[in-house]
mmCIF file of C-alpha atoms in Angstrom:
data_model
loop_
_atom_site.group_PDB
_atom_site.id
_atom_site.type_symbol
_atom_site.label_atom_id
_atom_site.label_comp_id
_atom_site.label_asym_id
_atom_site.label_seq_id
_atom_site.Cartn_x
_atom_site.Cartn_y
_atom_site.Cartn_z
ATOM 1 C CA UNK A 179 58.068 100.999 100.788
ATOM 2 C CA UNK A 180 58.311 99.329 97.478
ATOM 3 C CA UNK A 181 59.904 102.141 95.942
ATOM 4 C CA UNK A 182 62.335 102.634 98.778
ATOM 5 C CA UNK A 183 63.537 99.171 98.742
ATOM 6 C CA UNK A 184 64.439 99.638 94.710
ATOM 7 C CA UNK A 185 65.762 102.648 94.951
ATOM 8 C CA UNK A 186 68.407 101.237 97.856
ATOM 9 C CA UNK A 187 68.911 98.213 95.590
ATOM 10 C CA UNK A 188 69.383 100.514 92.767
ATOM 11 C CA UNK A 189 72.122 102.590 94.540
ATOM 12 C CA UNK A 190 73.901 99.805 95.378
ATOM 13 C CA UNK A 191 73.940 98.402 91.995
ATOM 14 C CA UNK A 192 75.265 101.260 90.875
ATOM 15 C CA UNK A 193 77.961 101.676 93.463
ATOM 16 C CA UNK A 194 79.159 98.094 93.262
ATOM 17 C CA UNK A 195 79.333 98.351 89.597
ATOM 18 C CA UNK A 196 80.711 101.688 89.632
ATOM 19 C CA UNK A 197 83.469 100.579 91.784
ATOM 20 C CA UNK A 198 84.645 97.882 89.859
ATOM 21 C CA UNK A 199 84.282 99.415 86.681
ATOM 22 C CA UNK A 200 86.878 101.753 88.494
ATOM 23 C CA UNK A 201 89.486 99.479 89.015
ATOM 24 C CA UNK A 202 88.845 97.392 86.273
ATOM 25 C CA UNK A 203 89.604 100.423 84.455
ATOM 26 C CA UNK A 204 92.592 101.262 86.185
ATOM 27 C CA UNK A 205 91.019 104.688 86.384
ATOM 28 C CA UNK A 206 92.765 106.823 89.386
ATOM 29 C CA UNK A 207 96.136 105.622 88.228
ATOM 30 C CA UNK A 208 95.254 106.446 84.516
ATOM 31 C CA UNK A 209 93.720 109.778 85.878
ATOM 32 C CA UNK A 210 96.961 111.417 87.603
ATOM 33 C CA UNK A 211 99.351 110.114 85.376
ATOM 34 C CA UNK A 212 100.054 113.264 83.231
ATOM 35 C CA UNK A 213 100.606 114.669 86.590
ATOM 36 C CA UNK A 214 103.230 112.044 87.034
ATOM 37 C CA UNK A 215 104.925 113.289 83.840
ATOM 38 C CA UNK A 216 108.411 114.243 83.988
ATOM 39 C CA UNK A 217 109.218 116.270 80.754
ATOM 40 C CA UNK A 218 112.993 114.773 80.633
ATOM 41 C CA UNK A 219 111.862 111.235 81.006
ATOM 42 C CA UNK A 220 112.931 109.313 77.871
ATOM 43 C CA UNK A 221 110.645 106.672 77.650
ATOM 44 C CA UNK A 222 108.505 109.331 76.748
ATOM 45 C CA UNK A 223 110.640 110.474 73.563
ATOM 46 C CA UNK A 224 109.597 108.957 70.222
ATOM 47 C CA UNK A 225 107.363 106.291 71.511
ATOM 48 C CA UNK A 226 103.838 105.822 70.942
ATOM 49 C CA UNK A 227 102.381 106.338 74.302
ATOM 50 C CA UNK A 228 104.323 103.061 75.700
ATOM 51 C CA UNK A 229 105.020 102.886 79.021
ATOM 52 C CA UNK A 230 103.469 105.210 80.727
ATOM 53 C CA UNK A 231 99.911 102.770 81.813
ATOM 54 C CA UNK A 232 97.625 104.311 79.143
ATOM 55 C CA UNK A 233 96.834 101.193 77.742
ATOM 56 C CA UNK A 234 93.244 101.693 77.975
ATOM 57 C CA UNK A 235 91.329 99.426 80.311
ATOM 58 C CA UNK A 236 94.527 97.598 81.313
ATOM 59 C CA UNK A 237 94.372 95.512 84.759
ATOM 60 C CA UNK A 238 97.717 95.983 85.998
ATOM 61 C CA UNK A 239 99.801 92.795 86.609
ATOM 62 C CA UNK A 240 97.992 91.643 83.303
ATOM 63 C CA UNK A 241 101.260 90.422 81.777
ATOM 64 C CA UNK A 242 102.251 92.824 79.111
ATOM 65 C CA UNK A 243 100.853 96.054 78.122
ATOM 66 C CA UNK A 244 98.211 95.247 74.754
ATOM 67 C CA UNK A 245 99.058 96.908 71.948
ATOM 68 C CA UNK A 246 96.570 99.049 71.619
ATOM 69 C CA UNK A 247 95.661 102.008 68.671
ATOM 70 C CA UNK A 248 98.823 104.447 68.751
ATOM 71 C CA UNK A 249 101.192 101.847 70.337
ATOM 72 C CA UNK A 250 104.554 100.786 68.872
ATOM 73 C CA UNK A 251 104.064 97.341 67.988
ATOM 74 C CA UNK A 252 107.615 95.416 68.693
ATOM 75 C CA UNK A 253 110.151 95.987 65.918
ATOM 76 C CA UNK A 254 110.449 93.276 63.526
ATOM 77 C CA UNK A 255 114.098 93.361 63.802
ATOM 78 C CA UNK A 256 113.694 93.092 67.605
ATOM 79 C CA UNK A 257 111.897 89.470 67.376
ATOM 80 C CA UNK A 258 113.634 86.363 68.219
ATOM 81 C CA UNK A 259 114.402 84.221 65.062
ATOM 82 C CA UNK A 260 111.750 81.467 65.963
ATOM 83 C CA UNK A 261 108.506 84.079 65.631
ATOM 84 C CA UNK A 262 110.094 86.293 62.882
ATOM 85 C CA UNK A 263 110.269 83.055 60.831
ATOM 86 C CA UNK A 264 107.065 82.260 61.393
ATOM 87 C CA UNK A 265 105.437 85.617 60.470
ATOM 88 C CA UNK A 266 107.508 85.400 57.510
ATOM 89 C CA UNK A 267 105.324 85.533 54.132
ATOM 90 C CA UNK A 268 102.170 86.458 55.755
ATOM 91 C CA UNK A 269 102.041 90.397 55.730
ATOM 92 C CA UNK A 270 100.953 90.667 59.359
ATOM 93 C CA UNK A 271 101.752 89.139 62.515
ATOM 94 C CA UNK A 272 99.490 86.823 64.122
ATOM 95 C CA UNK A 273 100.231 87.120 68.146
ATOM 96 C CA UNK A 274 98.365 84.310 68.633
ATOM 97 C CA UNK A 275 100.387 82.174 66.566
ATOM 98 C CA UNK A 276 102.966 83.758 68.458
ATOM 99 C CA UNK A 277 101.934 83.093 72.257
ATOM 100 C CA UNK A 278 101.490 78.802 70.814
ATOM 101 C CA UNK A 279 104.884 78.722 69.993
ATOM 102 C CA UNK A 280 107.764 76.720 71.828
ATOM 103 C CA UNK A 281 110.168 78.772 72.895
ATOM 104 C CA UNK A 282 110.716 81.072 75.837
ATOM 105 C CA UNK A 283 108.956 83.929 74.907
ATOM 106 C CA UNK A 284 106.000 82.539 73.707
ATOM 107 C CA UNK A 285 105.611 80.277 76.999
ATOM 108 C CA UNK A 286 106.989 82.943 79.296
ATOM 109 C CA UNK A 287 104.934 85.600 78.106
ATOM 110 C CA UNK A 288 101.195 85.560 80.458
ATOM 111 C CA UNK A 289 98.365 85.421 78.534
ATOM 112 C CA UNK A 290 96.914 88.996 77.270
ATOM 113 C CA UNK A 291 93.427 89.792 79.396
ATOM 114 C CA UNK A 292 91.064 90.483 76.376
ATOM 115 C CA UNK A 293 88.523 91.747 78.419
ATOM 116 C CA UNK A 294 88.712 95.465 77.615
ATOM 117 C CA UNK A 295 90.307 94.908 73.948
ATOM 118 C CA UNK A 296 87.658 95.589 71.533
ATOM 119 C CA UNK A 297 90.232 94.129 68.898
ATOM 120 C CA UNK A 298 90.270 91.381 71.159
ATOM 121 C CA UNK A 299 93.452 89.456 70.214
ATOM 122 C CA UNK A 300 94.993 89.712 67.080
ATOM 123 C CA UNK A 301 93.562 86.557 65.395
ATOM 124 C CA UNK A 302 92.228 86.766 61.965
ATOM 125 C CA UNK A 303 88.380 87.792 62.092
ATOM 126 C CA UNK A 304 86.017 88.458 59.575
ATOM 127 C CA UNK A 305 85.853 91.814 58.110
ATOM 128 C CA UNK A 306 83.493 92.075 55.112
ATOM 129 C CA UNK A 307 84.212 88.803 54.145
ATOM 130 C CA UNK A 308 87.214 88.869 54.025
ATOM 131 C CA UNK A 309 89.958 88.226 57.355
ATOM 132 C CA UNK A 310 91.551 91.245 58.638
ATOM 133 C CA UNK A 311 94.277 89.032 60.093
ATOM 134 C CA UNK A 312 94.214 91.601 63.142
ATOM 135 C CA UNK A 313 94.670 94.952 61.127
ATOM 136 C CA UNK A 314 94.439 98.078 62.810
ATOM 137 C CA UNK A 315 90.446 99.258 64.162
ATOM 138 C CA UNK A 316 91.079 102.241 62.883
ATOM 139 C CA UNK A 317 89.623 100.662 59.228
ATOM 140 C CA UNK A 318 86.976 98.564 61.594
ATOM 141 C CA UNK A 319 82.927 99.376 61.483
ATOM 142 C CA UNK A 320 82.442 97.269 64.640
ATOM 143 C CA UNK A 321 80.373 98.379 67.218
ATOM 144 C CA UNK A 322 81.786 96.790 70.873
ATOM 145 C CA UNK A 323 80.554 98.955 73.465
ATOM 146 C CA UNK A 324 81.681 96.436 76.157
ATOM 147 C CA UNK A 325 84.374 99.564 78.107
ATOM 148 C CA UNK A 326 81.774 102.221 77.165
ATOM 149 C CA UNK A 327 79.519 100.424 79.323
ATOM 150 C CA UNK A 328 81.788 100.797 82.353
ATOM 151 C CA UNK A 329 82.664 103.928 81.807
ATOM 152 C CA UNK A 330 78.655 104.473 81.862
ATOM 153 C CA UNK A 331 79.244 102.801 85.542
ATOM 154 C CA UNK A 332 82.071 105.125 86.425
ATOM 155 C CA UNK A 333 79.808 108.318 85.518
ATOM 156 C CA UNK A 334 76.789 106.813 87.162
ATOM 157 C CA UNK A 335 78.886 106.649 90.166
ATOM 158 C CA UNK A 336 79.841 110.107 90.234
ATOM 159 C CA UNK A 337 76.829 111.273 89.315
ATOM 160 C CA UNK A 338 75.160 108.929 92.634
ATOM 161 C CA UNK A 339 77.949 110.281 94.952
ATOM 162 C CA UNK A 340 77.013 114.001 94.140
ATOM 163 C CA UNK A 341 73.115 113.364 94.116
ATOM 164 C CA UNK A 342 73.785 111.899 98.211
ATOM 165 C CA UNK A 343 76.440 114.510 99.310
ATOM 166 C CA UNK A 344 74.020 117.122 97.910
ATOM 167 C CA UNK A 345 71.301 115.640 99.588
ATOM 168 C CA UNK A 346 73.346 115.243 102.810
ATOM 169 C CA UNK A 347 74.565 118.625 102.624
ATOM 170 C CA UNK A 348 71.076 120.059 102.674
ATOM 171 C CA UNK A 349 69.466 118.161 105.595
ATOM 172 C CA UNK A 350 72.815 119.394 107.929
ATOM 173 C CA UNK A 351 72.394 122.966 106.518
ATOM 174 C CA UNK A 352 68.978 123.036 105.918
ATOM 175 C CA UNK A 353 68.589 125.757 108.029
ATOM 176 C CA UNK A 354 69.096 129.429 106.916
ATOM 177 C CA UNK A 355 68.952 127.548 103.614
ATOM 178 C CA UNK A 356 66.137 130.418 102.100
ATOM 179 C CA UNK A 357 68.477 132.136 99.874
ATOM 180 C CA UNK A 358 70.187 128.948 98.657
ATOM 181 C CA UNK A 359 66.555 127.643 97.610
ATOM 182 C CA UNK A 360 64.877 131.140 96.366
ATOM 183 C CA UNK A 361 67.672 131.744 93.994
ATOM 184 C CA UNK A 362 67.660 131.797 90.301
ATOM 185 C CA UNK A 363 71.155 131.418 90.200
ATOM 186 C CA UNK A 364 70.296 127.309 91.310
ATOM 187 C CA UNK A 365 69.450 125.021 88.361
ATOM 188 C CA UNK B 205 64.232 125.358 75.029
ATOM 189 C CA UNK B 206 64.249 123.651 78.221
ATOM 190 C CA UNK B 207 63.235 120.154 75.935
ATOM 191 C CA UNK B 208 66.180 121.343 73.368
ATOM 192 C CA UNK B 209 68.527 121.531 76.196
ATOM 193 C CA UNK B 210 67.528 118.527 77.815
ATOM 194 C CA UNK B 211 68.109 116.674 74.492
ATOM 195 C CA UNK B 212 71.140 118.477 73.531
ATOM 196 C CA UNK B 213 72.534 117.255 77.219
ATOM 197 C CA UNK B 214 71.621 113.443 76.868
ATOM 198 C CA UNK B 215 73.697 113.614 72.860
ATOM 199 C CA UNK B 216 76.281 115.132 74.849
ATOM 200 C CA UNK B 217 76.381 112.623 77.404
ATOM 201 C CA UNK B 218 75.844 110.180 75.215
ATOM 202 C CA UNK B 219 78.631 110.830 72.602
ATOM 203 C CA UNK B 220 81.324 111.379 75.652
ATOM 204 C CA UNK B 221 80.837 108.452 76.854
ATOM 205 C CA UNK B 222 81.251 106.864 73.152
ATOM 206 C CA UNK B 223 84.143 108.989 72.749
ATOM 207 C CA UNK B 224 85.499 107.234 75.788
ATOM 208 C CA UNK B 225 87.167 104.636 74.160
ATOM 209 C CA UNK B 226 88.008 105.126 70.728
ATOM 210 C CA UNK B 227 87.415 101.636 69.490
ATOM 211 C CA UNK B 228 83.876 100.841 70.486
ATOM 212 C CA UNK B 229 82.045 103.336 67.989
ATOM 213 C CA UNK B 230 83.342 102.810 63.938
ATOM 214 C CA UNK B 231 86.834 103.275 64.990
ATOM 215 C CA UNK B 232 89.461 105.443 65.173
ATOM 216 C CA UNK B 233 87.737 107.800 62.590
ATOM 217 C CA UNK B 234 84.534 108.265 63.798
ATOM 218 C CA UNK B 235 86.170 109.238 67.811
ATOM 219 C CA UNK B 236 87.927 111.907 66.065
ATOM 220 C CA UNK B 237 85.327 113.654 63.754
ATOM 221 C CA UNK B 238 82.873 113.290 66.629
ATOM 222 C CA UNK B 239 85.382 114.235 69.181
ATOM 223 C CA UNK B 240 85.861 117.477 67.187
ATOM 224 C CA UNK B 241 81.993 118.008 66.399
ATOM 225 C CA UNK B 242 81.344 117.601 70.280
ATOM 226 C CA UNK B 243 82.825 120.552 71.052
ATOM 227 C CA UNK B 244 80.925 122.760 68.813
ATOM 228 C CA UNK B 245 78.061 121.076 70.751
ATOM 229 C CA UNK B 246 79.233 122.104 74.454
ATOM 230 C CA UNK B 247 79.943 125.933 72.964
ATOM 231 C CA UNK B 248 76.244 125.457 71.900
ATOM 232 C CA UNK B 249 75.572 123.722 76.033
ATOM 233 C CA UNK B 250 77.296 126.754 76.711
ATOM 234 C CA UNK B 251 75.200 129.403 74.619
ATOM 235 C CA UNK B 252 71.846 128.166 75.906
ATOM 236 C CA UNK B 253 72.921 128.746 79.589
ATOM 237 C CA UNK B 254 74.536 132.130 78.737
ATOM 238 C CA UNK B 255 71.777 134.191 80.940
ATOM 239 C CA UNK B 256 72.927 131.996 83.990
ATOM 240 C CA UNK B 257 77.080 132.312 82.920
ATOM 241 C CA UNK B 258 76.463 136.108 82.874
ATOM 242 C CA UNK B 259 74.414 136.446 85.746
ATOM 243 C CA UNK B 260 76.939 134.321 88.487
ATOM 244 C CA UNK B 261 79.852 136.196 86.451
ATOM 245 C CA UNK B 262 78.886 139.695 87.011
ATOM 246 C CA UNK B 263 78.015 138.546 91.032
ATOM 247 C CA UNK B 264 80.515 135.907 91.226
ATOM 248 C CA UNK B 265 82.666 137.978 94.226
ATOM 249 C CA UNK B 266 79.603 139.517 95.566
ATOM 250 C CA UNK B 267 76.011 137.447 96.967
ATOM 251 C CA UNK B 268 76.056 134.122 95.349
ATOM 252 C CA UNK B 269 74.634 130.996 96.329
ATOM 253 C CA UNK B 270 77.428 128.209 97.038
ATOM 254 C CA UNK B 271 75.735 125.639 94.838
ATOM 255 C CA UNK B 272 76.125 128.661 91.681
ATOM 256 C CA UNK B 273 79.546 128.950 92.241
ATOM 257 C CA UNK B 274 80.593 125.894 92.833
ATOM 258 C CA UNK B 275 78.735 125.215 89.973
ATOM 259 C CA UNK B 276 80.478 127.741 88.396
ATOM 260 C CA UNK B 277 84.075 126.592 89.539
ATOM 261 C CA UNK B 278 83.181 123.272 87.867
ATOM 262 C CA UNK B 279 81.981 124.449 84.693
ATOM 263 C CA UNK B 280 85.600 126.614 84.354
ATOM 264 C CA UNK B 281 87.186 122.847 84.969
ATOM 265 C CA UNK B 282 85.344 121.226 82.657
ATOM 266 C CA UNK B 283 86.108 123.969 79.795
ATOM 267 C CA UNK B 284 89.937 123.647 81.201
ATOM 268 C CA UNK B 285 89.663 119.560 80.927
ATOM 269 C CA UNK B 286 87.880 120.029 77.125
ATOM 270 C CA UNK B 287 90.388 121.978 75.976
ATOM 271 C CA UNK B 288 93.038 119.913 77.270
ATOM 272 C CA UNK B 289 90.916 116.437 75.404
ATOM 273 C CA UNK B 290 90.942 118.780 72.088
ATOM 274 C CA UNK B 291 94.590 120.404 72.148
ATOM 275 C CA UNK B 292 95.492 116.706 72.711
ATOM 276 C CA UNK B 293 93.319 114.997 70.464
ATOM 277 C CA UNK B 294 94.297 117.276 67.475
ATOM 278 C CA UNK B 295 98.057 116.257 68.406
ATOM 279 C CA UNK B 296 97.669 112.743 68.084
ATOM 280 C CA UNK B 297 94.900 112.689 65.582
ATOM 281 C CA UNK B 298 95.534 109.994 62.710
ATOM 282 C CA UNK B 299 92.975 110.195 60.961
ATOM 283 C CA UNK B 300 92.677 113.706 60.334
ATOM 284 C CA UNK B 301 95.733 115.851 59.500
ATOM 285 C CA UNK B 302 96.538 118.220 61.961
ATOM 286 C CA UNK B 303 100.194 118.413 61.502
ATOM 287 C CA UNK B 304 100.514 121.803 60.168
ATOM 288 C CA UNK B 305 99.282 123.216 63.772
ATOM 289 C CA UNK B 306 102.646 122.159 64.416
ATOM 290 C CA UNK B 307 101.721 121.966 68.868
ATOM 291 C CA UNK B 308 105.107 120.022 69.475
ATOM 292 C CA UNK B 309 105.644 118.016 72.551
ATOM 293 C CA UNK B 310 106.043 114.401 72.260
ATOM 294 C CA UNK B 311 103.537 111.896 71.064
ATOM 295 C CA UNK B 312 103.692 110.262 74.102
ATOM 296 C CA UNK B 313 103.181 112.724 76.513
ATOM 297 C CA UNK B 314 99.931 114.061 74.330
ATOM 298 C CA UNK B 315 98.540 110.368 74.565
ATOM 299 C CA UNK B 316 99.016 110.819 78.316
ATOM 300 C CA UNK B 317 97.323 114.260 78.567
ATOM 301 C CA UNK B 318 94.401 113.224 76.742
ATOM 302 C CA UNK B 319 93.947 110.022 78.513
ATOM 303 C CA UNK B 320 93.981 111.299 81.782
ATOM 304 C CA UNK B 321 92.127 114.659 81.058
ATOM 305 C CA UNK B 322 89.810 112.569 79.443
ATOM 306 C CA UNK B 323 89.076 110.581 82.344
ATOM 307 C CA UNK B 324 89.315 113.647 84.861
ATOM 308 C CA UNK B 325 86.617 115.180 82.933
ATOM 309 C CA UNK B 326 84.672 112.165 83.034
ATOM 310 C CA UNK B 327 84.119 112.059 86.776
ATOM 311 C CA UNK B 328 83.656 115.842 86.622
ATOM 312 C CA UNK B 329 80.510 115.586 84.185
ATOM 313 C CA UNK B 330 79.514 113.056 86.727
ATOM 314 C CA UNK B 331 79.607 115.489 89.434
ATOM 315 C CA UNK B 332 77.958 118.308 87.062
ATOM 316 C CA UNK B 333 75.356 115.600 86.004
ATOM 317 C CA UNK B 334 74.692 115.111 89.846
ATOM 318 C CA UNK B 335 74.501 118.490 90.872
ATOM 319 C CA UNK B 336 71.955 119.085 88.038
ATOM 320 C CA UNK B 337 69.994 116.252 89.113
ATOM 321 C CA UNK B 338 67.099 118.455 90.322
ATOM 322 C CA UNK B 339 66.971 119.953 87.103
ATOM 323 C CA UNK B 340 66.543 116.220 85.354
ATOM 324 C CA UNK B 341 64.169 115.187 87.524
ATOM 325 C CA UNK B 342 62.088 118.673 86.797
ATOM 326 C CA UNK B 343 62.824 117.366 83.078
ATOM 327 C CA UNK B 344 61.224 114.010 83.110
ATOM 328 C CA UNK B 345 58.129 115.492 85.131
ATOM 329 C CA UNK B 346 59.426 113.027 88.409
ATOM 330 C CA UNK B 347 59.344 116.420 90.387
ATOM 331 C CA UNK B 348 56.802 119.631 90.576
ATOM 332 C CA UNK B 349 58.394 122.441 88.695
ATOM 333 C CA UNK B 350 60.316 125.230 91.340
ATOM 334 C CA UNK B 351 58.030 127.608 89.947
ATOM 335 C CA UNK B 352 54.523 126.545 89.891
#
């Protein structure tokens, strides 16, 4: 009995989590979208992946897409006066210093969901020492396994739905089932 | 070589799911050697079942257990999906210079492919984990052996 009870309470863990990890993930929009692809579609020419929702882990209606490994960060020549100024002299841009700022598009502008950002926002942090003042991951050694954890959930889930339709399927069919069982062709 | 296979299966598990977001493992770097090194690894997944591949091949149109082919079907998605991850990887690889393969196509629509195909084949290792489950269980001793 005891080992019924945690194995329900462990399914259900897993299919809560699973599904939120799912839409936390954005995952079934992420998943078709290269079937969503139209070749002629400009956005798609010369730009880093923008766009299109691949912004890993992105909730959508989460403000602006993150920029994320691969993404076009805005052109400097594209910023308002106000935060070029202010990035002037300091080698990177600090979006953070950004988003504090007075004018429109630093108040107008939601604040970024850091939740699936292993970067985080782009605030200095310690790197050996030494701040990185939000340089690329690419040079990083962090380990932040915080999305790899729900896309553990996401697998788990698949893997929980398959282990119950199986099971399913052979109590309907169980019968005349002989051949299905006696093969060595079944791992 | 059922222990080596089991072990080789939880690295690959293991790994995917690292590979799964390309900043949560030593960066950019690491996703892309690994990613590459993986699939040596599932050619090697691959080898060690090669009796079964042959065997549902050969009788694939003829007396085969649905489980075995669907089985089957899968595993020809999966190696469809993995080669879609690695064409797309090696076209927007940064860290590791793949430009004299020369594969065209946009940027953009390679970040796409690879995302999504990624994330397709995700779900489908789920199923293939789920449909193996027997064979885990068998693994870690939680159920009698099929044969004796």
């Amino acid at each position: 009995m005891v080992k019924k009870i945690s194995i329900i309470i462990l399914v259900a863990v897993v299919l809560t989590t699973g599904y939120l990890s799912l839409r936390k993930l954005n995952y079934w929009n992420r998943s078709v979208m290269v079937f969503k692809i139209n070749s002629s579609e400009q956005s798609f020419q010369g730009r880093g992946g923008r766009g299109f929702g691949e912004f890993e882990g992105r909730e959508t209606g989460v403000g602006r897409p993150e920029f994320r490994e691969g993404m076009q960060r805005p052109g400097r020549m594209n910023m308002p006066d106000s935060l070029r100024r202010r990035s002037d002299g300091r080698g990177q841009r600090n979006f953070n210093r950004m988003r504090s700022g007075p004018d429109s598009l630093a108040t107008g502008r939601p604040l970024r969901d850091t939740t699936f950002s292993a970067r985080g926002d782009f605030g200095e942090r310690m790197r050996g020492g030494v701040p990185n003042r939000g340089r690329d991951f690419r040079q990083g050694k962090a380990v932040n396994l915080n999305l790899v954890i729900y896309y553990l959930a996401v697998f788990a889930l698949f893997t929980l739905i398959m282990i119950y339709l199986e099971k399913g399927y052979r109590l309907v069919f169980k019968k005349g089932n002989k051949f299905q069982e006696n093969s060595d062709l079944i791992i | 070589m059922n222990i080596f296979k089991f072990i080789l299966n939880i690295l690959l598990a293991i790994v995917f799911l690292l590979l799964m977001d390309p900043r949560s493992f030593y960066g950019l770097s690491f996703h892309e050697w690994a990613g590459l090194i993986i699939v040596l690894f599932f050619f090697l997944h691959k080898f060690v079942n090669w009796t079964w591949i042959k065997k549902v091949t050969l009788s694939f149109l003829r007396r085969v257990p649905g489980k075995a082919r669907l089985n089957y079907i899968l595993d020809i998605l999966l190696l469809i999906g993995l080669t879609l991850i690695t064409l797309s990887g090696i076209a927007i690889s940064r860290t590791i210079d793949f430009s004299w393969l020369n594969l065209g196509g946009s940027h953009g629509f390679w970040r796409v492919m690879h995302t999504s195909s990624s994330l397709l084949v995700l779900a489908l290792f789920g199923i293939h984990l789920g449909l193996h489950w027997r064979w885990v269980l068998q693994r870690l001793n939680f159920k009698k052996q099929k044969n004796g």
